[in-house]
PDB file of C-alpha atoms in Angstrom:
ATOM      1  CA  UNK A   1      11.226 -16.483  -1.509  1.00 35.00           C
ATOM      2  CA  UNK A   2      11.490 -14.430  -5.179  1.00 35.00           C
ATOM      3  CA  UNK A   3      12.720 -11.258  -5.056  1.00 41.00           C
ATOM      4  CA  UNK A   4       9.965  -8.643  -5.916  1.00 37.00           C
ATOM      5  CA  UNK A   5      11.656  -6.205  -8.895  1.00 38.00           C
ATOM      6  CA  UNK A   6      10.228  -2.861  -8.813  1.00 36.00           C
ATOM      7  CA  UNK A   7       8.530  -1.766 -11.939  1.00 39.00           C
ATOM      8  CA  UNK A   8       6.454   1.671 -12.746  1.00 40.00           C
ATOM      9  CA  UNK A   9       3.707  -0.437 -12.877  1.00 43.00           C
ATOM     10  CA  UNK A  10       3.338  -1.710  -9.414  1.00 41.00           C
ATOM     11  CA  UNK A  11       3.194   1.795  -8.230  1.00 41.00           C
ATOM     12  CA  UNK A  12       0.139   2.071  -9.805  1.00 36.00           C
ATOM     13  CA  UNK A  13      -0.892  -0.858  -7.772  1.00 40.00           C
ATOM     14  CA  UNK A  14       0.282  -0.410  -4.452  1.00 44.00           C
ATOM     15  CA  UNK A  15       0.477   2.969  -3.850  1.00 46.00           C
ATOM     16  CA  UNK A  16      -3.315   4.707  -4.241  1.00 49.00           C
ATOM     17  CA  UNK A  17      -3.189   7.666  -1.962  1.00 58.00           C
ATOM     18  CA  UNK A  18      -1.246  10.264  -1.786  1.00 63.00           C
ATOM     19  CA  UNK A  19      -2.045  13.745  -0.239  1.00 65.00           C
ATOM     20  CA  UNK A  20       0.588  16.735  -1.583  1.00 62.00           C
ATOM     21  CA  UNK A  21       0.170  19.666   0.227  1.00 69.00           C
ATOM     22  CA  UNK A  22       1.536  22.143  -2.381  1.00 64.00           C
ATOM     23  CA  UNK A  23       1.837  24.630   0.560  1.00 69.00           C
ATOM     24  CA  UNK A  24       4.415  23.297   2.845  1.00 74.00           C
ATOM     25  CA  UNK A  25       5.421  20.336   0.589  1.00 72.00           C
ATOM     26  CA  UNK A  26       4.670  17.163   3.133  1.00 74.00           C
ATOM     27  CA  UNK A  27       2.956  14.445   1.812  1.00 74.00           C
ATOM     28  CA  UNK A  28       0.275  12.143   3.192  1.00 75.00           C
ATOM     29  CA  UNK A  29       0.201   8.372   1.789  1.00 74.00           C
ATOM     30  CA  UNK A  30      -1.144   5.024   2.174  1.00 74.00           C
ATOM     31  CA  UNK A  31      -0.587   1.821   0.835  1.00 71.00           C
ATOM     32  CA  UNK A  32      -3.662  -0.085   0.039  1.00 71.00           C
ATOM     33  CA  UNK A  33      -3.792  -3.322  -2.231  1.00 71.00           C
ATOM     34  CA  UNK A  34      -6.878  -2.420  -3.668  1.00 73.00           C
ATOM     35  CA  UNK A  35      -8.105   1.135  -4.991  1.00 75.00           C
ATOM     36  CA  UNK A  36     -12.136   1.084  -4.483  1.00 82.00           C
ATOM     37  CA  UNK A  37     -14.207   3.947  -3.053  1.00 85.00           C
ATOM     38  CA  UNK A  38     -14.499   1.891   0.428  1.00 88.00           C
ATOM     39  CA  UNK A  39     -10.260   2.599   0.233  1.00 84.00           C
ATOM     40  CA  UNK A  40     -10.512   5.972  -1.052  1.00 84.00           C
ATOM     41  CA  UNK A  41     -12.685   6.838   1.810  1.00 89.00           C
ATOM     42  CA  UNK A  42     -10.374   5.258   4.293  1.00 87.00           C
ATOM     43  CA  UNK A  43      -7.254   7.665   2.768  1.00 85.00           C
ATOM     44  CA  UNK A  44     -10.280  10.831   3.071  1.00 88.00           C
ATOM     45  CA  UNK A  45     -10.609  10.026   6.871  1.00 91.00           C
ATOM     46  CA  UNK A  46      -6.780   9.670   7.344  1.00 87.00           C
ATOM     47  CA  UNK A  47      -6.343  13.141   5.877  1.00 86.00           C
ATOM     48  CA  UNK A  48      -9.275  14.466   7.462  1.00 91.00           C
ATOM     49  CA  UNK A  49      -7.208  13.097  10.658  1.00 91.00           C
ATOM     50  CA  UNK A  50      -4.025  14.510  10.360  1.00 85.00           C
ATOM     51  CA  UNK A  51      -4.583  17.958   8.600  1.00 86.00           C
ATOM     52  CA  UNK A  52      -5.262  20.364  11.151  1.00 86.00           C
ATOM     53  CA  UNK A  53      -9.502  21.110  11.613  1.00 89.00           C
ATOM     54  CA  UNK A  54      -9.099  24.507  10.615  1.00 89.00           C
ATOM     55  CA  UNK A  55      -7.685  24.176   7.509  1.00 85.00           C
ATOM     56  CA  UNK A  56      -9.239  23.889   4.211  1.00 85.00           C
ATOM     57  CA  UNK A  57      -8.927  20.794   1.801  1.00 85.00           C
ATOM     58  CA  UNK A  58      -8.975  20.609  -2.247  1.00 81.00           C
ATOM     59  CA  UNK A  59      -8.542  17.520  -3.444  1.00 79.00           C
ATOM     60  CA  UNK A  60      -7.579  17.321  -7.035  1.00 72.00           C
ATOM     61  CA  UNK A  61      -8.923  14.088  -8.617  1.00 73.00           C
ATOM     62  CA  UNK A  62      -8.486  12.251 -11.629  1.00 69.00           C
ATOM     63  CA  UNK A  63     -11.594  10.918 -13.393  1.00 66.00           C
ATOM     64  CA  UNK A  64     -11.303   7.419 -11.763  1.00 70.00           C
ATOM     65  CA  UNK A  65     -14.604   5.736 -10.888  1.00 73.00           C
ATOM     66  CA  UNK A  66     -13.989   5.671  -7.025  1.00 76.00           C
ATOM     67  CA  UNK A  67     -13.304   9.022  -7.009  1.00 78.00           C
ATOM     68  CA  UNK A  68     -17.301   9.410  -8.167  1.00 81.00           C
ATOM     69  CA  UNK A  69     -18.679   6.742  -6.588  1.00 88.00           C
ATOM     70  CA  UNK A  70     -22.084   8.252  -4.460  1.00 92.00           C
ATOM     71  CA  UNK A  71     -21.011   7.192  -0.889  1.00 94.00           C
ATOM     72  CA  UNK A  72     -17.734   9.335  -1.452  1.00 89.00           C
ATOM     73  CA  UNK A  73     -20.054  12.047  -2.742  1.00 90.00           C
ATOM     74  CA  UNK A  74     -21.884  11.207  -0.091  1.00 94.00           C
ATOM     75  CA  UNK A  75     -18.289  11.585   2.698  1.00 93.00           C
ATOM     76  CA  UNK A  76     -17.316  15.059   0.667  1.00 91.00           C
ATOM     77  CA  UNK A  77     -21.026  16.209   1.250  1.00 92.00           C
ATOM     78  CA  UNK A  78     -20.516  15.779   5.008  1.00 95.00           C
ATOM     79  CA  UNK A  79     -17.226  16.749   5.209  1.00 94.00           C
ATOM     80  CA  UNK A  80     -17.765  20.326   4.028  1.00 91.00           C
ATOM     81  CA  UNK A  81     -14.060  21.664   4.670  1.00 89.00           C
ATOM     82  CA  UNK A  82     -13.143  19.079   1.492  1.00 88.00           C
ATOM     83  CA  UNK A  83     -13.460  20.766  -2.055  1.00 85.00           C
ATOM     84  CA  UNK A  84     -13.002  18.165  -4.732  1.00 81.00           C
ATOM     85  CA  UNK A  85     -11.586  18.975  -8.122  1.00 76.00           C
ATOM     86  CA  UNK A  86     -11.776  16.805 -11.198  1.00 74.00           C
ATOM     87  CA  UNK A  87      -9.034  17.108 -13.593  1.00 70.00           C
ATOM     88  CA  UNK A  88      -8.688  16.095 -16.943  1.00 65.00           C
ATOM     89  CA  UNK A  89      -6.174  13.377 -17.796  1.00 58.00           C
ATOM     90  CA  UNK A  90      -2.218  14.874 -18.252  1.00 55.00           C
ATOM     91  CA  UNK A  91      -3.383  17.912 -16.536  1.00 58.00           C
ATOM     92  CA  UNK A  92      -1.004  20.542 -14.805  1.00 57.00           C
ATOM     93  CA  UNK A  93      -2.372  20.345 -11.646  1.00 55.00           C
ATOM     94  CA  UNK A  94      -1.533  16.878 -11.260  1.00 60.00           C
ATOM     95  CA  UNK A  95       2.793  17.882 -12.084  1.00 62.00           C
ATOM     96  CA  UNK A  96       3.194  18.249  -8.057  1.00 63.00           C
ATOM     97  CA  UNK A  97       2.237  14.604  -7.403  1.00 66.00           C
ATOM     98  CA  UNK A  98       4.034  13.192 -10.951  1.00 71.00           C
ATOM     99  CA  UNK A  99       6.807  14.847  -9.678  1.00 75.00           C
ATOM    100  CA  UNK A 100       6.845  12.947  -6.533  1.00 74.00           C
ATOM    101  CA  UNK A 101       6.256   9.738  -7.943  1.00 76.00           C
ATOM    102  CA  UNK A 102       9.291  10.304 -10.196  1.00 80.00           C
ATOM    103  CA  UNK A 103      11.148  11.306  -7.066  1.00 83.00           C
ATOM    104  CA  UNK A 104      10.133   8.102  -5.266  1.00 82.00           C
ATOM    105  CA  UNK A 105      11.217   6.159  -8.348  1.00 82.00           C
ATOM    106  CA  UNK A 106      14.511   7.263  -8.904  1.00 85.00           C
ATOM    107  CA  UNK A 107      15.794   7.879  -4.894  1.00 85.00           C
ATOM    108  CA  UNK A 108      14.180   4.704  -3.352  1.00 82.00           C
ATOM    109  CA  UNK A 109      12.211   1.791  -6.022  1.00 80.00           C
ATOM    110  CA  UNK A 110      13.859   1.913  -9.719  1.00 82.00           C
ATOM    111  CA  UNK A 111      16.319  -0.874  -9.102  1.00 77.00           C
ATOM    112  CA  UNK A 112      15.264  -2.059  -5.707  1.00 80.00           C
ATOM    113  CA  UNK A 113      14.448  -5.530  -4.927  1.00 82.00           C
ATOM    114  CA  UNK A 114      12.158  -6.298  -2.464  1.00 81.00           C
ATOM    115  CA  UNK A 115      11.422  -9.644  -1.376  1.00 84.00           C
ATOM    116  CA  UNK A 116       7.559  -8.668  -0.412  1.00 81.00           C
ATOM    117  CA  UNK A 117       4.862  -6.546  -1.421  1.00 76.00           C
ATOM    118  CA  UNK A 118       5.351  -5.618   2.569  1.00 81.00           C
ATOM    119  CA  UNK A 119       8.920  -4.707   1.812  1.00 84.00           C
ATOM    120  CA  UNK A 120       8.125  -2.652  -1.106  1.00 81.00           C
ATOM    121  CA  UNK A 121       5.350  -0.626   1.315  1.00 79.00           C
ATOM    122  CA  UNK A 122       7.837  -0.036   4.150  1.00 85.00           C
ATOM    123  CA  UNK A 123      10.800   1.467   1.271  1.00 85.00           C
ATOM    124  CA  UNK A 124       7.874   3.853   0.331  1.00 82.00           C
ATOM    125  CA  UNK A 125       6.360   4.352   3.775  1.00 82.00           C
ATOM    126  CA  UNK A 126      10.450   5.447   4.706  1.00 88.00           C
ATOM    127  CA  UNK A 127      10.920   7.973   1.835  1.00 86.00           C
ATOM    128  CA  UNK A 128       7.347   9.170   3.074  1.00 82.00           C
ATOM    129  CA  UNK A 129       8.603   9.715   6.064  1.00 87.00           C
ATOM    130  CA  UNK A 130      11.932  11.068   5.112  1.00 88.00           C
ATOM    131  CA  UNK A 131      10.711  13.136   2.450  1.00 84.00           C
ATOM    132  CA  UNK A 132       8.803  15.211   5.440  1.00 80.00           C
ATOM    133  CA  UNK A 133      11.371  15.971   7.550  1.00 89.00           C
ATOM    134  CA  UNK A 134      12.913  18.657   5.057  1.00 87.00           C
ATOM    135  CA  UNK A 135       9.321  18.845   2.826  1.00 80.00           C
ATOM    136  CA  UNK A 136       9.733  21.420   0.161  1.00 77.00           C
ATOM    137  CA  UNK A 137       6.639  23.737  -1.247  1.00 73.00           C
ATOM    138  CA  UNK A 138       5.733  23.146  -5.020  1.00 67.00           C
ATOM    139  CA  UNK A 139       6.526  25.903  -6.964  1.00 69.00           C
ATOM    140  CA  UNK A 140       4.458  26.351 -10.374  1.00 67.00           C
ATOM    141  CA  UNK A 141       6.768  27.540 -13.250  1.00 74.00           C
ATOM    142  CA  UNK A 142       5.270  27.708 -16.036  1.00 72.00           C
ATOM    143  CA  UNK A 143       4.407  31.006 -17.557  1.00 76.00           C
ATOM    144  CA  UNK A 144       0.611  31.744 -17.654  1.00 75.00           C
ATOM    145  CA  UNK A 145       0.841  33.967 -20.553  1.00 81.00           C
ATOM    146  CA  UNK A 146       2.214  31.258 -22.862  1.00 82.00           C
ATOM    147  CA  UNK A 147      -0.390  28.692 -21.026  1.00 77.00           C
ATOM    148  CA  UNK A 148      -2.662  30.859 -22.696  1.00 82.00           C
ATOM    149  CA  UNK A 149      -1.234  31.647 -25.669  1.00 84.00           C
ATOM    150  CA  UNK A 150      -1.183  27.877 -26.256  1.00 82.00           C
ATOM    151  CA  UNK A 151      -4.617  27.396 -25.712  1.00 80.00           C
ATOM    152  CA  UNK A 152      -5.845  30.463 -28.054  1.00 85.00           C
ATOM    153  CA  UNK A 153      -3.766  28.635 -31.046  1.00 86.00           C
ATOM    154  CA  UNK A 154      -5.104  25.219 -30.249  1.00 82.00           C
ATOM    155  CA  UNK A 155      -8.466  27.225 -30.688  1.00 81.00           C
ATOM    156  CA  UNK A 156      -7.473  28.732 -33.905  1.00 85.00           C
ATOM    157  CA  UNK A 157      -6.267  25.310 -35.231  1.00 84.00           C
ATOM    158  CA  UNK A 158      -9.906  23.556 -34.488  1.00 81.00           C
ATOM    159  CA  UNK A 159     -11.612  26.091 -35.767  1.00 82.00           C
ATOM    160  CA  UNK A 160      -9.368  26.502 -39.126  1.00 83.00           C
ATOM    161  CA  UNK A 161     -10.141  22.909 -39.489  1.00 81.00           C
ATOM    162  CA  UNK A 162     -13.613  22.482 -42.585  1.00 67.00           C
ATOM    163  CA  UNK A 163     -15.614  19.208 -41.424  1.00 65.00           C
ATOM    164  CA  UNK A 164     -17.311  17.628 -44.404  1.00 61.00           C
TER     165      UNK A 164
END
């Protein structure tokens, strides 16, 4: 058997859901081999399952096509406790779960061999599971003053710009 090298890529692959709760800092994740909305739905249920029924759920989402296909409009619709937000690519709502992807990297894949895609699911199921026995909240740094500085001179630089 060939020894599976991990690569940034095959996160990508393998790992397609992943539930931060920002609050208390535990993650929910599951390892699917393919990343439709029939998957995505399965990962919504699973959450629905294991957060607690009387506690609110916003899901921040990146534009990806499952994410709008109508029968998980259709789940979100029924499942009224779920808020979903769309995000716009490299936004800084999604640093929590980069963060944790890097973490995952670096403490348990970036030179690991595994000798099966099963392998490389049980490594990340077992940081999962370690990472919640001591989760950590995220905490958001960044200074919403310059945020919004930023943004007023990224105004002030389109409109300075004369279209012919």
């Amino acid at each position: 058997m060939t020894p599976i090298p991990y690569q940034d890529g095959d996160r990508v692959r393998i790992i397609r859901g992943l539930f931060h709760n920002v609050l208390d800092g535990t993650v929910i994740g599951r390892n699917m081999q393919r990343h439709r909305h029939q998957e995505f739905i399965r990962f919504l249920n699973a959450i629905n399952a294991e957060v607690p029924a009387d506690k609110a759920v916003h899901v921040v989402l990146d534009n990806y096509a499952p994410h709008k296909h109508p029968k998980v409009r259709a789940w979100l619709d029924r499942h009224e406790r779920f808020t979903s937000h769309f995000t716009p690519t490299s936004c800084s709502w999604l640093n929590a779960v980069e963060g944790f992807f890097a973490k995952l990297s670096k403490r348990r894949l970036k030179r690991g061999v595994f000798h099966s895609v099963v392998d490389l699911q049980a490594a990340i199921n077992r940081f999962l599971a370690e990472h919640n026995q001591q989760p950590k909240p995220f905490t958001w740094t960044a200074d919403p003053d310059k945020i919004i500085a930023a943004v007023k001179r990224g105004h002030q630089a389109l409109d300075s710009i004369q279209m012919p």
